[in-house]
mmCIF file of C-alpha atoms in Angstrom:
data_model
loop_
_atom_site.group_PDB
_atom_site.id
_atom_site.type_symbol
_atom_site.label_atom_id
_atom_site.label_comp_id
_atom_site.label_asym_id
_atom_site.label_seq_id
_atom_site.Cartn_x
_atom_site.Cartn_y
_atom_site.Cartn_z
ATOM 1 C CA UNK A 22 -12.448 0.168 18.145
ATOM 2 C CA UNK A 23 -12.313 3.799 17.176
ATOM 3 C CA UNK A 24 -8.833 5.020 15.931
ATOM 4 C CA UNK A 25 -7.269 7.756 17.838
ATOM 5 C CA UNK A 26 -3.843 9.171 16.698
ATOM 6 C CA UNK A 27 -0.963 7.955 18.846
ATOM 7 C CA UNK A 28 1.045 11.043 17.695
ATOM 8 C CA UNK A 29 1.313 14.415 19.499
ATOM 9 C CA UNK A 30 -1.035 17.134 18.356
ATOM 10 C CA UNK A 31 1.706 19.208 16.598
ATOM 11 C CA UNK A 32 2.724 16.035 14.582
ATOM 12 C CA UNK A 33 -0.747 15.589 13.657
ATOM 13 C CA UNK A 34 -1.263 19.004 12.386
ATOM 14 C CA UNK A 35 1.930 18.894 10.438
ATOM 15 C CA UNK A 36 0.788 15.747 8.722
ATOM 16 C CA UNK A 37 -2.553 17.482 7.882
ATOM 17 C CA UNK A 38 -0.666 20.200 6.222
ATOM 18 C CA UNK A 39 1.698 17.993 4.455
ATOM 19 C CA UNK A 40 -1.311 15.947 3.180
ATOM 20 C CA UNK A 41 -3.060 18.952 1.846
ATOM 21 C CA UNK A 42 -0.072 20.004 -0.103
ATOM 22 C CA UNK A 43 0.566 16.434 -1.454
ATOM 23 C CA UNK A 44 -3.042 16.079 -2.537
ATOM 24 C CA UNK A 45 -3.148 19.255 -4.290
ATOM 25 C CA UNK A 46 0.077 18.451 -6.110
ATOM 26 C CA UNK A 47 -1.206 14.960 -7.163
ATOM 27 C CA UNK A 48 -4.508 16.679 -8.653
ATOM 28 C CA UNK A 49 -2.375 19.211 -10.457
ATOM 29 C CA UNK A 50 0.088 16.500 -11.779
ATOM 30 C CA UNK A 51 -2.787 14.282 -12.928
ATOM 31 C CA UNK A 52 -4.166 16.772 -15.456
ATOM 32 C CA UNK A 53 -7.195 15.838 -17.500
ATOM 33 C CA UNK A 54 -5.749 12.781 -19.251
ATOM 34 C CA UNK A 55 -3.372 11.336 -16.642
ATOM 35 C CA UNK A 56 0.228 10.788 -17.393
ATOM 36 C CA UNK A 57 2.666 8.194 -18.527
ATOM 37 C CA UNK A 58 5.578 7.178 -16.122
ATOM 38 C CA UNK A 59 8.695 5.229 -16.860
ATOM 39 C CA UNK A 60 9.495 3.394 -13.581
ATOM 40 C CA UNK A 61 11.946 0.499 -12.877
ATOM 41 C CA UNK A 62 11.863 -0.546 -16.397
ATOM 42 C CA UNK A 63 8.100 -0.287 -16.868
ATOM 43 C CA UNK A 64 5.812 1.991 -18.890
ATOM 44 C CA UNK A 65 2.811 2.974 -16.753
ATOM 45 C CA UNK A 66 -0.212 5.062 -17.864
ATOM 46 C CA UNK A 67 -1.990 6.581 -14.756
ATOM 47 C CA UNK A 68 -5.316 8.112 -15.308
ATOM 48 C CA UNK A 69 -6.328 11.325 -13.318
ATOM 49 C CA UNK A 70 -8.554 9.315 -10.761
ATOM 50 C CA UNK A 71 -5.476 7.182 -9.765
ATOM 51 C CA UNK A 72 -2.479 8.030 -7.573
ATOM 52 C CA UNK A 73 0.627 8.842 -9.744
ATOM 53 C CA UNK A 74 3.928 7.272 -9.318
ATOM 54 C CA UNK A 75 5.533 9.167 -6.400
ATOM 55 C CA UNK A 76 9.089 10.049 -5.759
ATOM 56 C CA UNK A 77 9.187 7.383 -3.051
ATOM 57 C CA UNK A 78 7.648 4.625 -5.097
ATOM 58 C CA UNK A 79 11.040 2.877 -5.828
ATOM 59 C CA UNK A 80 11.907 1.255 -2.434
ATOM 60 C CA UNK A 81 8.769 -1.080 -2.369
ATOM 61 C CA UNK A 82 9.242 -1.758 -6.068
ATOM 62 C CA UNK A 83 12.853 -2.743 -5.545
ATOM 63 C CA UNK A 84 11.763 -4.854 -2.518
ATOM 64 C CA UNK A 85 9.249 -6.648 -4.662
ATOM 65 C CA UNK A 86 11.861 -7.410 -7.310
ATOM 66 C CA UNK A 87 14.097 -8.860 -4.720
ATOM 67 C CA UNK A 88 11.424 -10.736 -2.751
ATOM 68 C CA UNK A 89 9.101 -12.257 -5.395
ATOM 69 C CA UNK A 90 10.141 -15.723 -6.561
ATOM 70 C CA UNK A 91 9.382 -18.186 -9.366
ATOM 71 C CA UNK A 92 6.460 -20.310 -8.027
ATOM 72 C CA UNK A 93 5.181 -17.665 -5.658
ATOM 73 C CA UNK A 94 1.430 -16.791 -5.691
ATOM 74 C CA UNK A 95 1.599 -13.124 -5.141
ATOM 75 C CA UNK A 96 -1.192 -10.640 -3.992
ATOM 76 C CA UNK A 97 -0.774 -6.892 -4.497
ATOM 77 C CA UNK A 98 -3.267 -5.218 -2.277
ATOM 78 C CA UNK A 99 -4.317 -1.743 -3.309
ATOM 79 C CA UNK A 100 -2.518 -2.095 -6.634
ATOM 80 C CA UNK A 101 -3.219 1.356 -8.073
ATOM 81 C CA UNK A 102 -2.027 1.513 -11.466
ATOM 82 C CA UNK A 103 -0.548 -1.947 -11.135
ATOM 83 C CA UNK A 104 3.109 -1.143 -10.682
ATOM 84 C CA UNK A 105 3.996 -3.611 -7.919
ATOM 85 C CA UNK A 106 1.784 -6.405 -9.441
ATOM 86 C CA UNK A 107 3.619 -6.077 -12.682
ATOM 87 C CA UNK A 108 7.015 -6.006 -11.052
ATOM 88 C CA UNK A 109 6.024 -9.124 -9.087
ATOM 89 C CA UNK A 110 4.960 -10.743 -12.398
ATOM 90 C CA UNK A 111 8.379 -10.263 -13.787
ATOM 91 C CA UNK A 112 9.356 -13.092 -11.314
ATOM 92 C CA UNK A 113 6.090 -14.961 -10.556
ATOM 93 C CA UNK A 114 3.559 -16.398 -12.915
ATOM 94 C CA UNK A 115 0.534 -16.117 -10.584
ATOM 95 C CA UNK A 116 -0.201 -12.532 -9.419
ATOM 96 C CA UNK A 117 -3.600 -11.224 -8.139
ATOM 97 C CA UNK A 118 -3.835 -7.411 -8.005
ATOM 98 C CA UNK A 119 -6.897 -5.745 -6.113
ATOM 99 C CA UNK A 120 -8.163 -2.293 -5.652
ATOM 100 C CA UNK A 121 -11.223 -0.693 -4.345
ATOM 101 C CA UNK A 122 -11.055 2.210 -7.131
ATOM 102 C CA UNK A 123 -12.459 0.856 -10.512
ATOM 103 C CA UNK A 124 -10.342 3.397 -12.556
ATOM 104 C CA UNK A 125 -7.360 1.729 -10.908
ATOM 105 C CA UNK A 126 -8.491 -1.784 -11.699
ATOM 106 C CA UNK A 127 -8.928 -0.674 -15.375
ATOM 107 C CA UNK A 128 -5.502 1.003 -15.442
ATOM 108 C CA UNK A 129 -3.829 -2.032 -13.804
ATOM 109 C CA UNK A 130 -5.228 -4.245 -16.437
ATOM 110 C CA UNK A 131 -4.170 -1.924 -19.200
ATOM 111 C CA UNK A 132 -0.685 -1.688 -17.826
ATOM 112 C CA UNK A 133 -0.181 -5.372 -17.336
ATOM 113 C CA UNK A 134 -0.924 -5.684 -21.026
ATOM 114 C CA UNK A 135 1.312 -2.802 -21.924
ATOM 115 C CA UNK A 136 4.234 -4.452 -20.154
ATOM 116 C CA UNK A 137 3.629 -7.957 -21.449
ATOM 117 C CA UNK A 138 2.360 -9.722 -18.251
ATOM 118 C CA UNK A 139 -1.445 -9.749 -18.772
ATOM 119 C CA UNK A 140 -1.417 -13.562 -18.751
ATOM 120 C CA UNK A 141 0.268 -13.514 -15.217
ATOM 121 C CA UNK A 142 -1.787 -10.776 -13.505
ATOM 122 C CA UNK A 143 -5.487 -11.058 -12.622
ATOM 123 C CA UNK A 144 -6.953 -7.740 -11.505
ATOM 124 C CA UNK A 145 -10.039 -7.479 -9.428
ATOM 125 C CA UNK A 146 -12.012 -4.789 -7.758
ATOM 126 C CA UNK A 147 -11.982 -5.669 -3.986
ATOM 127 C CA UNK A 148 -12.535 -3.795 -0.697
ATOM 128 C CA UNK A 149 -9.557 -5.262 1.166
ATOM 129 C CA UNK A 150 -10.033 -9.106 0.991
ATOM 130 C CA UNK A 151 -13.600 -9.106 0.094
ATOM 131 C CA UNK A 152 -13.172 -10.498 -3.423
ATOM 132 C CA UNK A 153 -9.904 -12.377 -2.687
ATOM 133 C CA UNK A 154 -9.868 -16.239 -2.921
ATOM 134 C CA UNK A 155 -7.143 -18.620 -1.833
ATOM 135 C CA UNK A 156 -3.868 -18.017 -0.153
ATOM 136 C CA UNK A 157 -0.569 -16.581 -1.039
ATOM 137 C CA UNK A 158 3.271 -16.843 -0.615
ATOM 138 C CA UNK A 159 3.731 -13.175 -0.791
ATOM 139 C CA UNK A 160 1.299 -10.189 -0.071
ATOM 140 C CA UNK A 161 2.504 -6.588 -1.067
ATOM 141 C CA UNK A 162 0.600 -3.717 0.523
ATOM 142 C CA UNK A 163 1.357 0.023 0.095
ATOM 143 C CA UNK A 164 -1.539 1.421 2.104
ATOM 144 C CA UNK A 165 -2.910 4.913 2.472
ATOM 145 C CA UNK A 166 -0.633 6.753 4.975
ATOM 146 C CA UNK A 167 -3.340 9.103 6.444
ATOM 147 C CA UNK A 168 -6.435 8.270 8.477
ATOM 148 C CA UNK A 169 -8.535 11.248 7.114
ATOM 149 C CA UNK A 170 -11.812 10.769 5.285
ATOM 150 C CA UNK A 171 -11.108 10.898 1.531
ATOM 151 C CA UNK A 172 -12.976 13.502 -0.569
ATOM 152 C CA UNK A 173 -12.750 11.609 -3.821
ATOM 153 C CA UNK A 174 -11.294 8.411 -5.525
ATOM 154 C CA UNK A 175 -7.923 10.059 -5.940
ATOM 155 C CA UNK A 176 -7.507 11.059 -2.418
ATOM 156 C CA UNK A 177 -8.658 7.507 -1.250
ATOM 157 C CA UNK A 178 -5.317 6.301 -2.557
ATOM 158 C CA UNK A 179 -3.617 8.235 0.423
ATOM 159 C CA UNK A 180 -6.393 8.332 3.045
ATOM 160 C CA UNK A 181 -8.249 5.573 4.895
ATOM 161 C CA UNK A 182 -10.814 7.028 7.246
ATOM 162 C CA UNK A 183 -9.869 5.962 10.783
ATOM 163 C CA UNK A 184 -7.557 3.385 9.385
ATOM 164 C CA UNK A 185 -10.393 1.065 8.934
ATOM 165 C CA UNK A 186 -9.072 -0.732 5.890
ATOM 166 C CA UNK A 187 -5.489 -1.026 7.319
ATOM 167 C CA UNK A 188 -6.990 -2.470 10.493
ATOM 168 C CA UNK A 189 -9.103 -4.999 8.686
ATOM 169 C CA UNK A 190 -6.157 -5.924 6.611
ATOM 170 C CA UNK A 191 -4.173 -6.982 9.720
ATOM 171 C CA UNK A 192 -7.207 -8.599 11.299
ATOM 172 C CA UNK A 193 -7.567 -10.845 8.357
ATOM 173 C CA UNK A 194 -4.146 -11.251 6.589
ATOM 174 C CA UNK A 195 -2.886 -14.236 8.388
ATOM 175 C CA UNK A 196 -5.702 -16.367 7.019
ATOM 176 C CA UNK A 197 -4.349 -15.605 3.537
ATOM 177 C CA UNK A 198 -0.825 -16.517 4.053
ATOM 178 C CA UNK A 199 0.541 -19.864 3.240
ATOM 179 C CA UNK A 200 3.057 -21.372 5.691
ATOM 180 C CA UNK A 201 6.245 -19.489 5.333
ATOM 181 C CA UNK A 202 4.383 -16.666 3.621
ATOM 182 C CA UNK A 203 5.666 -13.109 3.720
ATOM 183 C CA UNK A 204 4.229 -9.535 3.579
ATOM 184 C CA UNK A 205 5.968 -6.563 2.156
ATOM 185 C CA UNK A 206 4.503 -3.287 3.756
ATOM 186 C CA UNK A 207 5.545 0.146 2.923
ATOM 187 C CA UNK A 208 4.774 3.018 5.389
ATOM 188 C CA UNK A 209 6.153 6.403 6.555
ATOM 189 C CA UNK A 210 6.233 8.910 9.143
ATOM 190 C CA UNK A 211 3.745 11.102 7.136
ATOM 191 C CA UNK A 212 1.232 8.627 8.624
ATOM 192 C CA UNK A 213 0.812 7.173 12.219
ATOM 193 C CA UNK A 214 3.740 4.793 11.947
ATOM 194 C CA UNK A 215 3.573 3.919 15.682
ATOM 195 C CA UNK A 216 -0.057 2.718 15.150
ATOM 196 C CA UNK A 217 0.984 0.620 12.222
ATOM 197 C CA UNK A 218 3.743 -0.979 14.230
ATOM 198 C CA UNK A 219 1.239 -1.938 16.931
ATOM 199 C CA UNK A 220 -1.070 -3.456 14.364
ATOM 200 C CA UNK A 221 1.911 -5.595 13.073
ATOM 201 C CA UNK A 222 2.662 -6.851 16.590
ATOM 202 C CA UNK A 223 -0.882 -7.531 17.522
ATOM 203 C CA UNK A 224 -1.387 -9.585 14.229
ATOM 204 C CA UNK A 225 1.572 -11.831 15.384
ATOM 205 C CA UNK A 226 4.208 -10.750 12.918
ATOM 206 C CA UNK A 227 7.768 -10.197 13.226
ATOM 207 C CA UNK A 228 9.069 -7.102 11.203
ATOM 208 C CA UNK A 229 12.327 -6.712 9.475
ATOM 209 C CA UNK A 230 13.225 -3.416 7.704
ATOM 210 C CA UNK A 231 14.204 -4.064 4.104
ATOM 211 C CA UNK A 232 14.933 -0.431 3.412
ATOM 212 C CA UNK A 233 14.628 3.055 4.995
ATOM 213 C CA UNK A 234 14.615 6.176 3.057
ATOM 214 C CA UNK A 235 14.352 9.786 4.317
ATOM 215 C CA UNK A 236 13.976 13.221 3.021
ATOM 216 C CA UNK A 237 13.837 16.700 4.523
ATOM 217 C CA UNK A 238 11.038 19.107 3.458
ATOM 218 C CA UNK A 239 10.031 22.363 5.224
ATOM 219 C CA UNK A 240 12.607 21.558 8.005
ATOM 220 C CA UNK A 241 10.878 18.195 8.675
ATOM 221 C CA UNK A 242 12.800 14.853 8.346
ATOM 222 C CA UNK A 243 10.344 12.329 6.882
ATOM 223 C CA UNK A 244 11.123 8.587 6.872
ATOM 224 C CA UNK A 245 9.719 5.878 4.573
ATOM 225 C CA UNK A 246 10.171 2.178 5.604
ATOM 226 C CA UNK A 247 9.678 -0.950 3.647
ATOM 227 C CA UNK A 248 9.132 -3.825 6.213
ATOM 228 C CA UNK A 249 9.237 -7.638 5.421
ATOM 229 C CA UNK A 250 6.730 -9.295 7.792
ATOM 230 C CA UNK A 251 6.775 -13.035 8.636
ATOM 231 C CA UNK A 252 4.178 -14.864 10.659
ATOM 232 C CA UNK A 253 4.900 -16.046 14.167
ATOM 233 C CA UNK A 254 4.439 -19.815 14.017
ATOM 234 C CA UNK A 255 3.654 -19.972 17.715
ATOM 235 C CA UNK A 256 0.471 -18.112 17.226
ATOM 236 C CA UNK A 257 -2.767 -19.749 15.801
ATOM 237 C CA UNK A 258 -3.780 -18.919 12.191
ATOM 238 C CA UNK A 259 -6.848 -16.751 11.983
ATOM 239 C CA UNK A 260 -9.899 -17.316 10.122
ATOM 240 C CA UNK A 261 -10.406 -15.713 6.824
ATOM 241 C CA UNK A 262 -12.951 -12.941 6.797
ATOM 242 C CA UNK A 263 -13.143 -10.620 3.819
ATOM 243 C CA UNK A 264 -13.591 -6.922 4.727
ATOM 244 C CA UNK A 265 -16.397 -4.510 3.677
ATOM 245 C CA UNK A 266 -16.863 -0.821 3.992
ATOM 246 C CA UNK A 267 -14.089 1.721 3.464
ATOM 247 C CA UNK A 268 -11.492 0.295 1.096
ATOM 248 C CA UNK A 269 -7.831 0.705 0.432
ATOM 249 C CA UNK A 270 -6.036 2.027 -2.543
ATOM 250 C CA UNK A 271 -2.486 2.704 -3.534
ATOM 251 C CA UNK A 272 -0.487 4.544 -0.882
ATOM 252 C CA UNK A 273 1.824 7.430 -1.152
ATOM 253 C CA UNK A 274 3.985 9.519 0.963
#
């Protein structure tokens, strides 16, 4: 199925303008050597090919700290610099972090060691679930918000052509969740949020809002929502099928 925006044309154009500004700012912020961030008690080095820590990174991170439990097996999908995997590893001893960007994989491994949890975090290069094995109690996903075609690895953190990776994630995720498993999903109105809500429902999940943040920029009120998804037990569990093709990386508003 080919993705078509569910948003009115004026909203689509506004998102495109927003994205161009955000992408240019991320490139300028990264510099030649990347940057070091101090975020929710962590020290994180982010190379220039990897999405930097954004102003709206904290709601999902705080949700991870509240949700991850001792004994959980956790998957951080599109880990980027590893921030949410490392936060999960402060609670859980078994965390798998995946990203399609090899620079992100290297950064996440380095940051896990930098923050003392390398023995708890396994980092893999993976296109959605392609390299993922086993099942999980908690899956964390901060997906690319925009559906445009990325121009480089950095932009792939925020764009997912035709929402191909996001759509495959929801097609396959039920097969990677243990009974009683949960998904933490972060998304916002600088992407096609109605489409995401539709994917959530079609995959058989009930969604609870864990947090909602908003800001106003250029006269536009933008909302960011952290969802806690739980599987509808009345629906059959889907088969596992790892995705290939366009991948996902760390998301950003």
